[in-house]
Structures are given as structure tokens and as C-alpha cells.
Amino acid sequence: MELTESLFFIFTQSFLKLPLLHLALILITFFFSCAQPLCHNDESIALLQFKDSFVIDKFASYESAAHPKTASWAQEKNHDSCFWDGVKYDEETGHVIALHLNSSCLHGSINSTSSLFQLSQLQVLDLYDNDFNQSQIPSALADLSKLTYLDLEWSGFSGSIPSSIGKLTMLTYLSLSQNKLNGQIPYAFGNLSRLLYLGLAGCSFSDFFPPIVCKPTSATHLYISKNYYLNGQIPSSLQKLTQLNSLDISLNNLSGQIPPWLGNLTQLTSLSLEKNNLQGILPKSFSRLKNLEYLNLVSNHLSGTVDFDMFLGMKNLNRLQLSANKLSVLTTDTNSSTNGTSTMPQFYILGLGSCNLRNFPGFLRYQNNLMFLTLDGNQIHGKVPKWVLNISLKTMAVLQLSGNFLTGFDQPPLAVLPWVRLQIFDIFDNMLEGPLPIPPPSTVNYRVRRNKLSGQVSPAFCNLRSIKYIDFGDNKLSGMLPDCLVNLSDSLLVLNLVNNSFGGSIPEICTDGSQLRMIDLSYNKFEGHLPRSLRSCLMLQTLNLGNNQLGDEFPSWLGTLPDLRILMLRYNQLQGNIEKPISNSVFFPKIRVIDLSYNDFTGKLPSEYFQKWNSMKAFDATNSSYMKANSNITARTSADSDASWTQYYPISIKITIKGVDRVFQKIQDVFVVIDFSSNMLEGEIPDSIGGLQGIRVLNLSNNILSGSRPSTLGNITVFESFDLSQNGLHGEIPLQLKQLTFLSIFNVSRNNLTGPIPQGNQFATFETSSYDGNLGLCGYPLATKCWNSESPKLPPPASEGKGDSEFPFQFDWITILPGYVGGLVVGIVGGNFVFVKKQLWFLKRQMKRRPRRRRGFRT
């Protein structure tokens, strides 16, 4: 201590004895050196050039915390580049060693001439969540030979992976996930021997699973999911990766069995094989994976018996999903004396859907942290036990019990569901009786369809201020709907009350700012006028009020809804003219399906609407998709994380084709239908209808139409069903209809048509019933020959002998494809066909006063 003090005294005295000029020079030199830039000027210029090669676009990044980091970059006095946002430098050398530009809203192209590749000392390059405009990954990345971390995930790259990446032998982290990459994974990846993390998810790779990715034996995290065309079996080379901590090869097209050697990867904490084509049994060797926290085998073709006890030894397992296989899971009625909460896993997520369970597993009694429980599609009978209503009361967010044989709750009366944080409650397709169980205010999705629930809708449902989906359909509910349902308009997306016995007037449902996409109140007993508040449902896509007792005029005021695509008003007591558009802004601009059948409409067909329905004029099915209402849902799935997914709600409708009511469970957005049948419409069919070239189904039967059929109908080349029967049409069948090669249903019976029936193409498939009651027609398939016909009689169609009321499809969930001879309805998934004979109302040709009719059948 004395020596140190002596040295400091000597240094101080010597420094003070320096001449004043020398002292000034020392201080100036010190301050000048401090003012020098810490980073190299050439690297600063390179960074600015890199910045200038892109534009800032807020839509280029998706993360909520995204912000343009390069916006503040500028080479100005006292503004050193080493302190720029996202830039990290080496304090000793002054070189840029890290560039963190993730979620920086960068948009533009990049190639190997970019100034970025002048940063030769770069060790970390993070470009996650930007948009590089489908550029190829630059091969010049190999120039950054000191890179240890490279993240290009979600950055809009495309094309093949350059083999030069194999030269980056210092890499420990590499993610190329969620880009439109293709081709093979380069064999040069085998040189990346230090790699710990490899992400190749969502890259559109095809062909067989690349064993080269298994060469870096030190890898701990491997993600090669969402490559939907990646074939082959799980490669045996994976078993060399004994240090693997996380393996995700889900959502590929892998086949074969799950190899038993996966049980040797005992360091695994996360394993996902979800949504492949894997078969066979679950290997017993999985019981050795004692460190597992997450196991997902959902949606494969696994079979055999699984003893659930194999998972009880995995003390850290908190997320287990076995649903949507062909497994039979065996559980024992666990008791607290031998298997209490201290000796078994505490699950956050538990998926046991379609696992052939016959009762509620006993171990659930001791689950206090469940947030996501799926038991749908099992064989569980009887009432929900009391103890089930007491599990995970403070944490349960998702409860799915649909597709069982449940009859009620063993705790009557169950006024309110007990889970205070419940968001999704699915218990449809059961046998529940009694009143609607009332969910907590946190509920987002409430589906109880196809049960035997009865009684009225409690006003307590009006407190669900976060609700998005309500489905009460196909029950025995009755009474009037509470007026307070309008309170849900700001959040509710889907309101489905189909096939109940609700009555009275439809309450006002919508307010300004309504989020409703779909309203289905069909097959009830509603009466009175349509609620005028519907004009406030500006996001509405589907409105189905069919099969009620509504008495009103045609709601032309709904034509202001900018996105209304399906309007179903069939089987009501609507009357008056189908008015022409009030103005150019009131004409149903997006309408694709309109069904006004079985009402009392009079007057002429609305030719003005036909001229303006541009959405019916296009028929390109290349990029078509199924109509649906969807929303993003976020639910708690663990103590410190949420899960987000998109909830899809398919739109289904019932359409009458050739006297048969057909239920279409899914509808493509190219499906165009006009059904004005069974009204009292009169006059000629306007030529303007021929401009609607996207029509698939046209039904104008059972009216009082007259005149000849316009030849412009031949312009609708995608016609599949065409019914003009039971009218007063005259003249010949236009020869132009021969070119309708998709036409499978054609009915012009009971008119006054004359002349020869067109021959060839689809007309060779139609039966005599299509032409009955037209005494002036001749030619095949009728027995009456045409005097000037030289065409040989064609052989009878294979379907001859079937009556009008039959339809040659009795199946469920069959994808219907276009055909030439078959001419089946394009791009629709049909199911649960209900056969209903259409009544013959042809007396309307002579009388404008319509006879009594019975209401349509319910399903």
C-alpha cells in the first residue's frame, strides 16, 4: 500500500512539472483520440448503401414490434455508425460484427453485389421478418466466412439454396424457414459440422427427406416441418443426432412407421410428428423419453393400443397430443393414494380426440393446470361427471367434447359453466338434453349444434362481449330471441340458429361497426318483416333466412351491403316485385348465390340486376377457395405462453336441384346460383341473363314465364344444372346449348316447346323426363322422330329408368369434380342429402292465384 501511494505521488509531481505547452498537447491528443469514430468509415458507407437499396414498408414485416431500424441511419458529425440501431461493433477492432435487422420493414431485392457483403468481419446476420421481394438467397453470403448466426426466416426469399452456404463452417445457427425455396437441400450442408440449430420449415421442399441435414451430429434443434410434398420415411440417419433437444418434422408427407430408435434420443424435450402419413403402432421405446415436455402425433394413421401409463413416468411432460389417429388409449381409474398430483405430469395441453375412450380418464381428476383439453370423437356415453366440472377451474381455456354420446351434466341444474377463463366450448354432435349451458363472459367460441337442447335463449348470453361464434343449430330450442343480442354485434362473426323452433320477430341484430359475417336463422318459425338493422352489417357475407314465415317485400335495401355473397330467402311468404336497383350503389355487388324460391314474388325477372351482377360473370376457378368465416383466436396454452390459430367456419347451404334438396357443406367461391323457382314471375327471360357467364345452377321453374328461350343462354358455358320446367315457354331449344359440356341436369318439361332436341355431347345423357309435356318436341330420347332428322338414334343412357325424384348420389363428404358425360357439380363438397319431392304447381300457368302449399321439410 505504501509503495502504491509513493508511485502515485511521484507520477503526479512529474506530471505537474511538465511545461504548460507539453501538458496542453497531451490533453489535446487525448481528446482528439476520443473524438475519432469507433467504426470503420468504409463499413459505415457500406451500411448506408445497403439501407438505400430498400424502401421502408410497414407491410414488409408482420411482428407487432416491427419498426424501421435503418430509418435513423445517417453519416453526420458526432453520429457514429457504431451506435446505429441494429448495429453492433467490436470495441477493440471497430469492425461491425453483428447486424440485427429483424422486423425492420425492409422491402426490395437483394443480390450478391449488395454492399452488405463488404462487412467481412460480420458474425451475426439477422434479417428475419422482412420482404426481399422473392430474391434468391445470394451466393455471396459465403464471403461472410465468420458468420456464426444467420437468420433469413420469413424474409420473402425464393428459388434454390446456394451451395456456397456450405462454406460458412463457423455457423451454429441457421434458419431459412418460411421462404418459397425449392429443389434439394445442398449436400454442402454436410460441412456445417458446428451447427446446433437448423430451421428449414415451410420451404416447399419436395422429393425425399434429405439425410444430409443429419450430418451435423452436434445439432440440438432441427425444424423441417410444413414441407407438404416432402416424401419418404423418417431417415435412420437421425438416430446419430444423440444431442437433439427439439425435433419437428410435422406437416410433411412422411410415411411408414415411427422407428423404435427414436426412443434412444433421450435428450429430446420436444418431438412433433403431426400431420404426416405415419402408420403402425406407437413404439414402447417412447417410454424412455423421460425428458419430454412436448409430444405431438396428431393427424396420422397410427393404430393399435396405447397404455397411457407410459406417459405418466415423463414428469416434465406438459403438452401431449394424440388426437385424430386410430389409436385405442387405455387409461386406468387413477386414485389419489397411488398416483396423486406429485407423481404424475401436470398437463397444459392434452389432446385425446378419436382415441376410442369410453369414459372420462380418471387421471384428469388431478389435473390442476389444464388449458386445452380435447376429448372429441370418442365413445364417451352418459352424463358429464361432477368431478369433471371441478378440474382446472382457473386455467381451462379450450374444452372440446364434441362427437360423443353425452346426454347432460351430472350436476343439474347447471346454470353457468364453471371455468372462469373458458374461451372455446365445443360440445356439438352429442345427445345433450335440457337448457343451454351458459358460458362465462370470456367465451369466444360456443358450439352446441346437433343435440337435443330445449328451452329459450337466456339473456345471459348477451354478456358474452368477446364472443365470435355462436352455433345453436339443430336443437329443440324455442321462444323469442332476446333483444339484447344486438350487444354482441361488435364482436360476433357467426350466428347460426338453423333448424330450431324460434318464433316471433327477428330482433335487430346489427349496429354500426358490426363484425357479423354469417347469419343463418333458417328452418325456424320467424315471422314479420326482415329487421332493417341488417343494412348495418357491412361485413356480412352470408344471410340465410329461408324456411320461415316472413312476410315482407324483396329487400332491395340489402343491395348496399358491399360483401354480401349468399342471400337465401327461400320458403317464406315474401311478395311483390323484385325491384330494380334504386341506384348504381344498391345492386348486391358481390352476390354469387341468391335463392328466392317458394315465395309469392310477381312481375318480371330483374333484368337490371342481371346487367349489374358482375360477380356472376367471372368463372375462373384457378385460385378459388371455399367460402368461410374465419378469425384469429389466441388462447393460453402454458403458464408463460399463448397459442394463436385461425378458426375456420365453413358456410353451408341447401339448394333444390331437379326437385331434390341438396345440402352443400362447403361451397367454392366460384359457385354461382340463381333460384327464382316456384313464384309467380311472368314475361320473357331477358337476354341479359346470358351475360352471367359464371352461373353453375339456374332454376326458373314453376313460374308463368313465356316467350322463347334466349340464345344467349348458350354463352354460359359452365352451366351444370338448368331448370326451366313448368312454365309457358315456346319455340325451339337453342342449338347453342350443345356446347354446354358440363351440363348434367337439364329440365324443360311441361312447356310448349317445339322442334328437334339438340343431339350429341351432354344431350346424349338426358332422359325423356327432361322433355315431358312438350308435345311439339321430337328426336332422341323421345319416341317421336323428327321428319328432317338424319341423326341415328343414340343408345340409351346408363341412368335410364330412374325417376325425377331420385338423385344418383347417396354419400357423405364426397368431393364432386367436373366431368364431361357425368357433368357433376364442380368444386363442391356435398353431404347429408335430403330428398324432397317438389310439388307440381303448374296450374300457375293458367292462374295467378297460387294454390296452398306445404312448407319444406327440415333436416
PDB file of N, CA and C in Angstrom, residues 425-429 432 436-437 446-453 471-475 477:
ATOM      1  N   PHE A 425     -65.747 -23.563 -26.276  1.00  0.00           N
ATOM      2  CA  PHE A 425     -66.570 -24.647 -25.736  1.00  0.00           C
ATOM      3  C   PHE A 425     -67.260 -25.342 -26.895  1.00  0.00           C
ATOM      4  N   ASP A 426     -66.758 -26.522 -27.258  1.00  0.00           N
ATOM      5  CA  ASP A 426     -67.307 -27.317 -28.354  1.00  0.00           C
ATOM      6  C   ASP A 426     -67.886 -28.603 -27.786  1.00  0.00           C
ATOM      7  N   ILE A 427     -69.210 -28.770 -27.898  1.00  0.00           N
ATOM      8  CA  ILE A 427     -69.854 -29.977 -27.420  1.00  0.00           C
ATOM      9  C   ILE A 427     -70.951 -30.382 -28.398  1.00  0.00           C
ATOM     10  N   PHE A 428     -70.749 -30.026 -29.678  1.00  0.00           N
ATOM     11  CA  PHE A 428     -71.732 -30.374 -30.704  1.00  0.00           C
ATOM     12  C   PHE A 428     -71.677 -31.870 -31.014  1.00  0.00           C
ATOM     13  N   ASP A 429     -72.712 -32.344 -31.724  1.00  0.00           N
ATOM     14  CA  ASP A 429     -72.812 -33.762 -32.093  1.00  0.00           C
ATOM     15  C   ASP A 429     -72.788 -34.666 -30.867  1.00  0.00           C
ATOM     16  N   LEU A 432     -77.147 -34.076 -25.787  1.00  0.00           N
ATOM     17  CA  LEU A 432     -77.451 -33.265 -24.609  1.00  0.00           C
ATOM     18  C   LEU A 432     -78.914 -32.872 -24.565  1.00  0.00           C
ATOM     19  N   LEU A 436     -79.765 -24.640 -22.521  1.00  0.00           N
ATOM     20  CA  LEU A 436     -78.421 -24.282 -22.961  1.00  0.00           C
ATOM     21  C   LEU A 436     -77.536 -23.987 -21.756  1.00  0.00           C
ATOM     22  N   PRO A 437     -76.383 -24.671 -21.625  1.00  0.00           N
ATOM     23  CA  PRO A 437     -75.439 -24.291 -20.559  1.00  0.00           C
ATOM     24  C   PRO A 437     -74.842 -22.924 -20.869  1.00  0.00           C
ATOM     25  N   TYR A 446     -68.691 -20.805 -29.061  1.00  0.00           N
ATOM     26  CA  TYR A 446     -69.678 -21.615 -28.342  1.00  0.00           C
ATOM     27  C   TYR A 446     -70.475 -22.408 -29.363  1.00  0.00           C
ATOM     28  N   ARG A 447     -70.239 -23.737 -29.398  1.00  0.00           N
ATOM     29  CA  ARG A 447     -70.900 -24.575 -30.407  1.00  0.00           C
ATOM     30  C   ARG A 447     -71.561 -25.773 -29.732  1.00  0.00           C
ATOM     31  N   VAL A 448     -72.891 -25.833 -29.818  1.00  0.00           N
ATOM     32  CA  VAL A 448     -73.658 -26.935 -29.232  1.00  0.00           C
ATOM     33  C   VAL A 448     -74.571 -27.557 -30.286  1.00  0.00           C
ATOM     34  N   ARG A 449     -74.221 -27.433 -31.533  1.00  0.00           N
ATOM     35  CA  ARG A 449     -75.081 -27.888 -32.625  1.00  0.00           C
ATOM     36  C   ARG A 449     -75.312 -29.400 -32.585  1.00  0.00           C
ATOM     37  N   ARG A 450     -76.468 -29.811 -33.104  1.00  0.00           N
ATOM     38  CA  ARG A 450     -76.858 -31.212 -33.224  1.00  0.00           C
ATOM     39  C   ARG A 450     -76.868 -31.917 -31.862  1.00  0.00           C
ATOM     40  N   ASN A 451     -77.689 -31.381 -30.960  1.00  0.00           N
ATOM     41  CA  ASN A 451     -78.005 -32.009 -29.691  1.00  0.00           C
ATOM     42  C   ASN A 451     -79.520 -32.040 -29.544  1.00  0.00           C
ATOM     43  N   LYS A 452     -80.016 -32.189 -28.316  1.00  0.00           N
ATOM     44  CA  LYS A 452     -81.449 -32.190 -28.053  1.00  0.00           C
ATOM     45  C   LYS A 452     -81.795 -31.131 -27.011  1.00  0.00           C
ATOM     46  N   LEU A 453     -81.063 -30.033 -27.033  1.00  0.00           N
ATOM     47  CA  LEU A 453     -81.273 -28.959 -26.065  1.00  0.00           C
ATOM     48  C   LEU A 453     -82.599 -28.267 -26.328  1.00  0.00           C
ATOM     49  N   ASP A 471     -73.232 -21.153 -32.260  1.00  0.00           N
ATOM     50  CA  ASP A 471     -73.896 -22.154 -33.089  1.00  0.00           C
ATOM     51  C   ASP A 471     -74.832 -22.972 -32.206  1.00  0.00           C
ATOM     52  N   PHE A 472     -76.139 -22.642 -32.280  1.00  0.00           N
ATOM     53  CA  PHE A 472     -77.187 -23.380 -31.571  1.00  0.00           C
ATOM     54  C   PHE A 472     -77.929 -24.326 -32.511  1.00  0.00           C
ATOM     55  N   GLY A 473     -77.465 -24.503 -33.719  1.00  0.00           N
ATOM     56  CA  GLY A 473     -78.235 -25.169 -34.758  1.00  0.00           C
ATOM     57  C   GLY A 473     -78.621 -26.596 -34.432  1.00  0.00           C
ATOM     58  N   ASP A 474     -79.762 -27.044 -35.027  1.00  0.00           N
ATOM     59  CA  ASP A 474     -80.221 -28.427 -34.935  1.00  0.00           C
ATOM     60  C   ASP A 474     -80.432 -28.881 -33.498  1.00  0.00           C
ATOM     61  N   ASN A 475     -81.212 -28.118 -32.758  1.00  0.00           N
ATOM     62  CA  ASN A 475     -81.641 -28.495 -31.429  1.00  0.00           C
ATOM     63  C   ASN A 475     -83.160 -28.369 -31.356  1.00  0.00           C
ATOM     64  N   LEU A 477     -84.674 -25.790 -29.484  1.00  0.00           N
ATOM     65  CA  LEU A 477     -84.845 -24.510 -28.815  1.00  0.00           C
ATOM     66  C   LEU A 477     -86.054 -23.783 -29.372  1.00  0.00           C
TER      67      LEU A 477
END
